[in-house]
Coordinates of N, CA and C in Angstrom, one line a residue:
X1 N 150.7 100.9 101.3 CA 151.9 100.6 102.2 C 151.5 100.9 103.6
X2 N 151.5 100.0 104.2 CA 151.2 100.2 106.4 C 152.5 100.5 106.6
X3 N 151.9 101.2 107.5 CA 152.6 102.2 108.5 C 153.6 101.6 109.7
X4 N 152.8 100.8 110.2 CA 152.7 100.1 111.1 C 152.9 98.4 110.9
X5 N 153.4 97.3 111.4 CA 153.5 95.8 111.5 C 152.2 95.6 111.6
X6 N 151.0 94.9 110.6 CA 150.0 94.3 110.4 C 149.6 93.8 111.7
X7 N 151.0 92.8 112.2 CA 150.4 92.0 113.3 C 150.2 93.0 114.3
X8 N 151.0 94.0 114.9 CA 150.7 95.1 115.8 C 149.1 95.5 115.8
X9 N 148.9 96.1 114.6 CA 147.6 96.9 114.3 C 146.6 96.1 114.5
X10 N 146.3 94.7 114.2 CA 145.2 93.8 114.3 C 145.2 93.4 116.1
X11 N 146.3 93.4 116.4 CA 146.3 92.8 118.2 C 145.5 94.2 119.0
X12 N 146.1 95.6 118.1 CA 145.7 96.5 119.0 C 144.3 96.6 118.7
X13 N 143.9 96.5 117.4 CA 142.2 96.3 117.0 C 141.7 95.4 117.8
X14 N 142.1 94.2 118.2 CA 141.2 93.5 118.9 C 141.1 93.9 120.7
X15 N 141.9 94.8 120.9 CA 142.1 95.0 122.2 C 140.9 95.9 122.1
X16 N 140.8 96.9 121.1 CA 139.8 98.2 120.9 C 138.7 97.5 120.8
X17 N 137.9 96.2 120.5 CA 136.9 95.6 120.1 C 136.7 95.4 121.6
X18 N 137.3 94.5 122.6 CA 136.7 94.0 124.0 C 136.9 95.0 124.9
X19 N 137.3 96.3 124.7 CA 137.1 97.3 125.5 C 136.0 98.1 125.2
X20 N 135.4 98.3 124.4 CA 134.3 99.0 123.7 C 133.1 98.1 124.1
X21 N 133.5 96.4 124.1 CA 132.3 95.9 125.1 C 132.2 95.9 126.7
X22 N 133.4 97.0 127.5 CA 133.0 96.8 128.7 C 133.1 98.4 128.9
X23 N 133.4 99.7 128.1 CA 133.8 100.9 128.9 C 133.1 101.6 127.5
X24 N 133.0 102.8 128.5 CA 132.5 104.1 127.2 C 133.3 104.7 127.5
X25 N 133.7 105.3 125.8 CA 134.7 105.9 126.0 C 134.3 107.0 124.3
X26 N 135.2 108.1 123.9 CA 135.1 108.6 122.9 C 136.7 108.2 122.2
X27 N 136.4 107.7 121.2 CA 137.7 107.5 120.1 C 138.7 108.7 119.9
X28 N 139.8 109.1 120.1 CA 140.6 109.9 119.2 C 141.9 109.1 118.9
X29 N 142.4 110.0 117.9 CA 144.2 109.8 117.5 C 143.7 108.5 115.9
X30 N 144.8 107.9 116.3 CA 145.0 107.1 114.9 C 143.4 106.3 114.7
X31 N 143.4 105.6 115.3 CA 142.2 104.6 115.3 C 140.8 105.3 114.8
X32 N 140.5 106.4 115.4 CA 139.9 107.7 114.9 C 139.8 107.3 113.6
X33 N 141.6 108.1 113.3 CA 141.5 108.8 111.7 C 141.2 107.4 110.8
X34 N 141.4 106.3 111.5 CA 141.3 105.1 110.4 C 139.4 104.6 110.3
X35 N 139.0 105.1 111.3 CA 137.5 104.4 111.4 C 137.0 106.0 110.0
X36 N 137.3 107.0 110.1 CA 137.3 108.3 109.1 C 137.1 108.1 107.8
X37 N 138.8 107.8 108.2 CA 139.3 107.5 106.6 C 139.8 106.1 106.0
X38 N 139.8 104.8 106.1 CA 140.2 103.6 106.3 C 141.3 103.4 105.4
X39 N 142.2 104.1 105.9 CA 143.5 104.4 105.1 C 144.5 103.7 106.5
X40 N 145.4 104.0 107.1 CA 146.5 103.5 107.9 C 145.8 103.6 108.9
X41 N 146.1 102.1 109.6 CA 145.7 101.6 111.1 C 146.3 102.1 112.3
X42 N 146.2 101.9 113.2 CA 147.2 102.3 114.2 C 147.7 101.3 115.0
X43 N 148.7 101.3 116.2 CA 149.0 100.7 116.7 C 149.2 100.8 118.6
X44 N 148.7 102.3 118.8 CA 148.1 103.1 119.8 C 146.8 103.2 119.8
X45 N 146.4 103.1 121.3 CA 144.4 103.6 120.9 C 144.5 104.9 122.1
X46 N 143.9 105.5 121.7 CA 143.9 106.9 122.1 C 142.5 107.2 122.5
X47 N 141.5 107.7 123.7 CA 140.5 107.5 124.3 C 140.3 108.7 125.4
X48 N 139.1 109.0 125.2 CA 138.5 110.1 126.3 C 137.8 109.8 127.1
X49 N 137.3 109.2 128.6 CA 136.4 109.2 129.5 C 136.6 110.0 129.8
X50 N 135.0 109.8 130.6 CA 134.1 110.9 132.0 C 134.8 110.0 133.2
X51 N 135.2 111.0 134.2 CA 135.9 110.6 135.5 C 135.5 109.3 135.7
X52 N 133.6 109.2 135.9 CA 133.1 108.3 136.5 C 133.7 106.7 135.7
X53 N 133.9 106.8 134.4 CA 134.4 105.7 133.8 C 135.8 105.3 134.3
X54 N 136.7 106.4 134.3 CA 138.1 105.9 135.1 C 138.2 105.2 136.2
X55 N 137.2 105.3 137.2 CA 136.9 104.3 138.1 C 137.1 103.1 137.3
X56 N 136.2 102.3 136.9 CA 136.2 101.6 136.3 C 137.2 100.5 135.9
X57 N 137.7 101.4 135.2 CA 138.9 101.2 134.7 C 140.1 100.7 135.2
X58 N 140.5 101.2 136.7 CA 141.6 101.0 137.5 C 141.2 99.3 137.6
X59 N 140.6 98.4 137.0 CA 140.7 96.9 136.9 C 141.8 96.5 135.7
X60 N 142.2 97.3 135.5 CA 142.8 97.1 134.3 C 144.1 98.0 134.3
X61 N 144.7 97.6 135.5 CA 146.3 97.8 135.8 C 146.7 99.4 135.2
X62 N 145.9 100.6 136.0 CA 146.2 101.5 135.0 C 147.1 102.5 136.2
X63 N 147.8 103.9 134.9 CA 148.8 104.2 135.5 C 148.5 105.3 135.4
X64 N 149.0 106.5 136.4 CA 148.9 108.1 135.9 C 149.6 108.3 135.4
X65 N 150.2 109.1 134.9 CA 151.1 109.8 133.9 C 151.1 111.5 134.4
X66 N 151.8 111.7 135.4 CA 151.6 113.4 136.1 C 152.3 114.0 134.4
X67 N 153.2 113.7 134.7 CA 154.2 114.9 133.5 C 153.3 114.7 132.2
X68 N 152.8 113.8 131.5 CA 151.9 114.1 130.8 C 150.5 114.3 130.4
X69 N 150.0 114.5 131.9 CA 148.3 114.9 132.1 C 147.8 113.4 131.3
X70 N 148.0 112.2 131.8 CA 147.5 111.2 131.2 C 147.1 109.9 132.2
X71 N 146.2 108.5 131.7 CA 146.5 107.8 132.2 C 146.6 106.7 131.0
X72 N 147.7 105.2 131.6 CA 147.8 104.9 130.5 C 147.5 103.3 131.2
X73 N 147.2 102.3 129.8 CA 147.5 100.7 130.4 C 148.2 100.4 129.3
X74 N 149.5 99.7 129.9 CA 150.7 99.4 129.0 C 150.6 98.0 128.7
X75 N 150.3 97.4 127.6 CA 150.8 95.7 127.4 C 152.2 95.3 126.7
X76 N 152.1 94.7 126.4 CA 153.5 94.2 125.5 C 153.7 95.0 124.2
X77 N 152.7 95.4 123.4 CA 153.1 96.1 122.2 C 152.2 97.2 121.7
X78 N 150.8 97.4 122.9 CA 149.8 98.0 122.6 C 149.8 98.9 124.0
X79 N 150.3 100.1 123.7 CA 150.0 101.6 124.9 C 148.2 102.1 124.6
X80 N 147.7 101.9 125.3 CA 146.4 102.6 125.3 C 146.4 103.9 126.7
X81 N 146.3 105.0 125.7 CA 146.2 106.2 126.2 C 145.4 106.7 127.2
X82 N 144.6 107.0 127.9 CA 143.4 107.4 128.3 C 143.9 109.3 129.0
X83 N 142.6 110.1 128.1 CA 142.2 111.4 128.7 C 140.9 111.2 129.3
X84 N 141.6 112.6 130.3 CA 140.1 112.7 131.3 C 140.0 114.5 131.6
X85 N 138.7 114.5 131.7 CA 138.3 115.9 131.8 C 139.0 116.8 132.9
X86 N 139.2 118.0 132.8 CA 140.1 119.1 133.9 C 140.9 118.3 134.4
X87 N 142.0 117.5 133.6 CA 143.2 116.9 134.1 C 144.3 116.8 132.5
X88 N 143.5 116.3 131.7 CA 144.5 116.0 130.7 C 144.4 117.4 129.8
X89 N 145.8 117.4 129.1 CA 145.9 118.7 127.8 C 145.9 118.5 126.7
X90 N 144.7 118.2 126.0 CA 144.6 118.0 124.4 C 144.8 119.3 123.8
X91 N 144.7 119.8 122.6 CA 144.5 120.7 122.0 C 143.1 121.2 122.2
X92 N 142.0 120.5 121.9 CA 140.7 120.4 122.1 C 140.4 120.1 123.5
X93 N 139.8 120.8 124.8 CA 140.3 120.2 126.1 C 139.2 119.2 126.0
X94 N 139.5 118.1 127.1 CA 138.6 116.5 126.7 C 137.6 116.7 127.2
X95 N 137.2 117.9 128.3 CA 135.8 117.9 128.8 C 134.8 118.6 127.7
X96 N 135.7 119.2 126.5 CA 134.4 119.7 125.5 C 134.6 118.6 124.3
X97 N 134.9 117.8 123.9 CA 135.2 116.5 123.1 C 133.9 116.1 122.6
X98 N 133.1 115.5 124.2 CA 131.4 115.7 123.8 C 130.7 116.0 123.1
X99 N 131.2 117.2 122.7 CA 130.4 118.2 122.2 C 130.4 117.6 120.5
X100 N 131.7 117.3 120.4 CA 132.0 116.7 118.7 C 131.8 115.4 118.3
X101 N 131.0 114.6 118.7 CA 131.4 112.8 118.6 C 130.2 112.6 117.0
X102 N 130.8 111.9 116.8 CA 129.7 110.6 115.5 C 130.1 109.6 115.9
X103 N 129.1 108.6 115.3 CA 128.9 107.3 115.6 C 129.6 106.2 114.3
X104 N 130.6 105.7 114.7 CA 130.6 105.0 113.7 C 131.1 103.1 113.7
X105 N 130.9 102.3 113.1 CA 130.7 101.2 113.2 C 130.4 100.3 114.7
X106 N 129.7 101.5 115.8 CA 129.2 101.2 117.3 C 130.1 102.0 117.9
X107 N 131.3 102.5 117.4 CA 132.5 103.4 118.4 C 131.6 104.7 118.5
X108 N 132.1 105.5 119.7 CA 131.8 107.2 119.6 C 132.9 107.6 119.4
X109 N 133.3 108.3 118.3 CA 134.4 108.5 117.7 C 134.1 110.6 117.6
X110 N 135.4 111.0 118.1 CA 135.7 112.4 117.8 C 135.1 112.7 116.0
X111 N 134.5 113.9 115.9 CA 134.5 114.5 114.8 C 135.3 114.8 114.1
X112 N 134.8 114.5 112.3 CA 136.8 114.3 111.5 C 137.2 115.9 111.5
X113 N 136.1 116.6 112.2 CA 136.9 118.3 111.8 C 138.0 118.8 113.4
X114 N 137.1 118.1 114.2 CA 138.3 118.5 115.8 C 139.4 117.4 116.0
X115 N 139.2 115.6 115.1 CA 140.2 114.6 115.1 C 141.5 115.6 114.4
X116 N 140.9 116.3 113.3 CA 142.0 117.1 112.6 C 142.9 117.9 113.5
X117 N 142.0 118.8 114.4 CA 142.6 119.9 115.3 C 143.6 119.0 116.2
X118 N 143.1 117.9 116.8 CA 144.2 117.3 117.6 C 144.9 116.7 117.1
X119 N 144.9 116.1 115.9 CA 146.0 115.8 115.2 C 147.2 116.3 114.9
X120 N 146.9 118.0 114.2 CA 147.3 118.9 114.2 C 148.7 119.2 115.4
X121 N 148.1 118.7 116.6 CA 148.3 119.4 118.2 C 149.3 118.6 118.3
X122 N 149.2 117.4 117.7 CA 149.9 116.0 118.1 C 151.2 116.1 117.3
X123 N 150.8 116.4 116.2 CA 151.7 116.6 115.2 C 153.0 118.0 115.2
X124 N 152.5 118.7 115.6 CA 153.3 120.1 116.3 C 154.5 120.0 117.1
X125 N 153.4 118.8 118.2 CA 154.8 118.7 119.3 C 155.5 117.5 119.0
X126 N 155.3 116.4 117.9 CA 155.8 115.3 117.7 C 156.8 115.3 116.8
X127 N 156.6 116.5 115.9 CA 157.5 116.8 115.0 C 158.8 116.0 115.2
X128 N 159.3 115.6 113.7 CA 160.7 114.9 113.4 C 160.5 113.9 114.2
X129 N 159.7 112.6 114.7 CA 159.6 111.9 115.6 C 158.9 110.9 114.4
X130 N 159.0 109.6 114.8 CA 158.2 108.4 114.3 C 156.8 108.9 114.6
X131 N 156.1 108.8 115.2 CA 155.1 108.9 115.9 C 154.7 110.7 114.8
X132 N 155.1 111.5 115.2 CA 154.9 113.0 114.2 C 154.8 112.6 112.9
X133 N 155.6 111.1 112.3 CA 155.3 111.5 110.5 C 153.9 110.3 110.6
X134 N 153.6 109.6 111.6 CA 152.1 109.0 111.2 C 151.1 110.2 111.4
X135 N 151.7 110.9 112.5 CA 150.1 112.0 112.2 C 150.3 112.8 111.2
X136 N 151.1 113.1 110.6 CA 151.4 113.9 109.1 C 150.3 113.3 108.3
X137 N 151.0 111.9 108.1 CA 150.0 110.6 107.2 C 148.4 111.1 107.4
X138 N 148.4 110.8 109.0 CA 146.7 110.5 109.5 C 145.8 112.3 109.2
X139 N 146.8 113.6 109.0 CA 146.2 114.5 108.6 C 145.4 114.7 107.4
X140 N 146.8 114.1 106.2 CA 146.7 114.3 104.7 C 145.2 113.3 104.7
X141 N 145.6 112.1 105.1 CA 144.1 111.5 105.2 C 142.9 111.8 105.4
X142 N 143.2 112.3 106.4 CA 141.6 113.3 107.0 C 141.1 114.1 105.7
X143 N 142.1 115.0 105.3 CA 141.7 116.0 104.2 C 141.8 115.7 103.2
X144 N 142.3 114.3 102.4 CA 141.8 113.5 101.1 C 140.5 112.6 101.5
X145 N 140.5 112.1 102.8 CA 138.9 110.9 102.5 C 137.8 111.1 103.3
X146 N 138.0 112.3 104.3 CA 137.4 111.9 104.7 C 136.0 113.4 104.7
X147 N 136.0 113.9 103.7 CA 135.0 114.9 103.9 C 134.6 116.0 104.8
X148 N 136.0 116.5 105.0 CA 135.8 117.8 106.0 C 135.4 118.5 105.9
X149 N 134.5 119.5 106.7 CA 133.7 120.7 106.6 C 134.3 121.6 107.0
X150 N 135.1 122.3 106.3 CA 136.2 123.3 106.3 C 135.6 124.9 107.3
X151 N 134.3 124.8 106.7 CA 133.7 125.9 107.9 C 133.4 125.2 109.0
X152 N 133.4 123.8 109.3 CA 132.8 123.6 110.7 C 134.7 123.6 111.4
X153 N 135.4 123.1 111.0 CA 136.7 123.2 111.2 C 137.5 124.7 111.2
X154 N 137.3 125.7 111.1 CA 137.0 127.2 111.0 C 137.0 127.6 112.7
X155 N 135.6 127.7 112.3 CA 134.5 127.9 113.5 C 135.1 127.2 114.9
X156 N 135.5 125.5 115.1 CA 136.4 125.4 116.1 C 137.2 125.7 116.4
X157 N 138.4 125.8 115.3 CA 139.6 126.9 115.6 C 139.4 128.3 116.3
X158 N 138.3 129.1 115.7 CA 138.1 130.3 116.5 C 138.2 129.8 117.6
X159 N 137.0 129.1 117.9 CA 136.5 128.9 119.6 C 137.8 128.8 120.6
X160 N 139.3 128.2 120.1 CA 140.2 128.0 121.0 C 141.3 128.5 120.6
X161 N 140.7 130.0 119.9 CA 141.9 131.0 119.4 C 143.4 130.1 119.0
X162 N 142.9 129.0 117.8 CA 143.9 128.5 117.1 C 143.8 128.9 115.3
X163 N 143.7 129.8 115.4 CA 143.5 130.0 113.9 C 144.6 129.7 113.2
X164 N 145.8 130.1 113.7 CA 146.8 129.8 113.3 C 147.4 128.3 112.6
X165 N 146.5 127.5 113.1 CA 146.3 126.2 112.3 C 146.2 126.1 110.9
X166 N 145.3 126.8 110.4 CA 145.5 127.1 108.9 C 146.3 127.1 108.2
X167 N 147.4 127.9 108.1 CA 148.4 128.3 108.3 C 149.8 126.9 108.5
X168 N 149.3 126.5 109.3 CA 149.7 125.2 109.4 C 149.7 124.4 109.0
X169 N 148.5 123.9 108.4 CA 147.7 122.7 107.8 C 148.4 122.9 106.1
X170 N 148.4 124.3 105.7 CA 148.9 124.6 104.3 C 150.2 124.1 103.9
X171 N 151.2 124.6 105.3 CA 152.7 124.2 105.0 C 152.8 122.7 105.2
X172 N 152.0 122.4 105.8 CA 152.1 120.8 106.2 C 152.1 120.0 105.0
X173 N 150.7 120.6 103.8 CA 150.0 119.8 102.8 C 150.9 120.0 101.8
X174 N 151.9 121.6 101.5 CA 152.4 121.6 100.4 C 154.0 121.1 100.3
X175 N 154.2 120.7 102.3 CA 155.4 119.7 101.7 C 155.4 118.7 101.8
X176 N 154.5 117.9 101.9 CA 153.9 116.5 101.9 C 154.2 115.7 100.7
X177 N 154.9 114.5 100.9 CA 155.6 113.8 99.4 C 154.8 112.5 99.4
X178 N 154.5 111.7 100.8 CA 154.5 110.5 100.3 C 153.1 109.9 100.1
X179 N 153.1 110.2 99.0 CA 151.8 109.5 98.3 C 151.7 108.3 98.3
X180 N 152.9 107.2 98.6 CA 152.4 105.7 98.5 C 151.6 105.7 99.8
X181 N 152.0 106.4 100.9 CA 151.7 105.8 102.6 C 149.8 105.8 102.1
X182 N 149.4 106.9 101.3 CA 148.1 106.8 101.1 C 147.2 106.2 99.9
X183 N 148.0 105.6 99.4 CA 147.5 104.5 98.4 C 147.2 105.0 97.4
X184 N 147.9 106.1 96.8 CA 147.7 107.4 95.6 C 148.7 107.1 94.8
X185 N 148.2 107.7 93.4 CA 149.5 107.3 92.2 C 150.0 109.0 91.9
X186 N 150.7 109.0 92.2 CA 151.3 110.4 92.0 C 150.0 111.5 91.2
X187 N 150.3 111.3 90.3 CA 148.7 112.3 89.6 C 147.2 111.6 90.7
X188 N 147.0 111.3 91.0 CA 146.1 111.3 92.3 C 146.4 112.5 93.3
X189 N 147.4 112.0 93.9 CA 148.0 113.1 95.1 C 148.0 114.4 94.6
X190 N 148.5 114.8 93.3 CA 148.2 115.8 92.6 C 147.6 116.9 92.8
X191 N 146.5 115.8 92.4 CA 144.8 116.4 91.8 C 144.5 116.8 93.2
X192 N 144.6 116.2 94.3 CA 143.9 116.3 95.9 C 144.8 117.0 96.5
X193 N 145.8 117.0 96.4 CA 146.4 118.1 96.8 C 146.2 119.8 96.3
X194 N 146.4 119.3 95.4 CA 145.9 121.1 94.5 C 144.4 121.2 94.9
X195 N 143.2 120.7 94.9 CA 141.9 120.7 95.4 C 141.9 121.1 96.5
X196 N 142.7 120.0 97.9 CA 142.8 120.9 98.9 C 143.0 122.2 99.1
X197 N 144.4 122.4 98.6 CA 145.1 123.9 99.3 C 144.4 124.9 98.7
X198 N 143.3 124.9 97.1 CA 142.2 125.8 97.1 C 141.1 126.5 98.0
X199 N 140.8 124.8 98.7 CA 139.5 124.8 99.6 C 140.7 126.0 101.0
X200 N 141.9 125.6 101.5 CA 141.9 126.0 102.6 C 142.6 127.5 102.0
X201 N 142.8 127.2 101.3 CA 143.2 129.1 101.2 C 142.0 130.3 100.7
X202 N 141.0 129.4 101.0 CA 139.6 130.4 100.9 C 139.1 130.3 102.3
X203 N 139.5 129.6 103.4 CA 139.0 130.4 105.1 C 140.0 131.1 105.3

């Protein structure tokens, strides 16, 4: 079951395909969790540059965003996000993002253990919001497909005295219902669900 209008998600894919041939940039948010886990697409692209890249960029009709530490380029049906270092507020701040990237199908894409932490971030303040139940979706995904390293995800939380995430992540997973969004038959969701909340109630 998509999340999202097919046609939406494929327009915004193709927008993320000819920007990737003119800018560097690091992947987060949905598009992330989908290149992770190839579960639900998105219909937002969500993106980290180095200052020097935002130059760049201002060819492409972009906007600040003061009250949200952001800058954005708005089209008809596709908002593309853009963070930038000692300016924007992720959970994870974007000038240590760097530090986490993998490579996947040519993208630099955030690590699925700090995509989690901002997910998490995203999901906190989005709550009861459209947008708060796709990152619910894009969490449980992370931690059904995509092979997280529960100590390297640990270990980051220390670093930005979020431990409290855990904690989080638990209540999140054990009231989580909708198994169709992730393409599970009830005894699927089950099984992964009880597997999870073992793994995280041992950090």
């Amino acid at each position: 079951m998509e999340f999202w209008n097919s046609t939406l998600t494929e327009k915004s894919w193709d927008m993320l395909q000819n920007f990737r041939k003119k800018y560097n940039f690091i992947l987060i948010g949905g598009w992330a969790t989908y290149l992770w886990t190839k579960q639900q697409k998105s219909k937002d692209i969500d993106i980290v540059v180095e200052i020097t890249e935002l130059q760049k960029l201002k060819s492409e009709s972009l906007n600040k965003n003061d009250n949200l530490k952001k800058y954005e380029i708005k089209s008809e049906d596709v908002d593309i996000d853009i963070y930038t270092s000692y300016f924007s507020k992720l959970t994870i701040p974007p000038e240590d993002i760097k530090n986490y990237t993998s490579k996947i199908e040519g993208f630099a894409v955030i690590s699925k253990e700090a995509l989690l932490i901002l997910k998490q971030g995203a999901e906190i303040e989005r709550r009861n919001s459209v947008k708060g139940e796709k990152d619910k979706i894009d969490i449980i995904s992370l931690l059904f497909f995509s092979d997280i390293d529960f100590k390297d995800y640990k270990n980051i939380l220390k670093k930005y005295s979020l431990t409290c995430y855990i904690d989080e992540l638990i209540n999140l997973l054990r009231n989580f219902r909708d198994y169709n969004s992730l393409n599970l038959s009830p005894r699927e969701f089950k099984l992964n669900k009880e597997k999870t909340l073992n793994k995280l109630k041992l950090l």
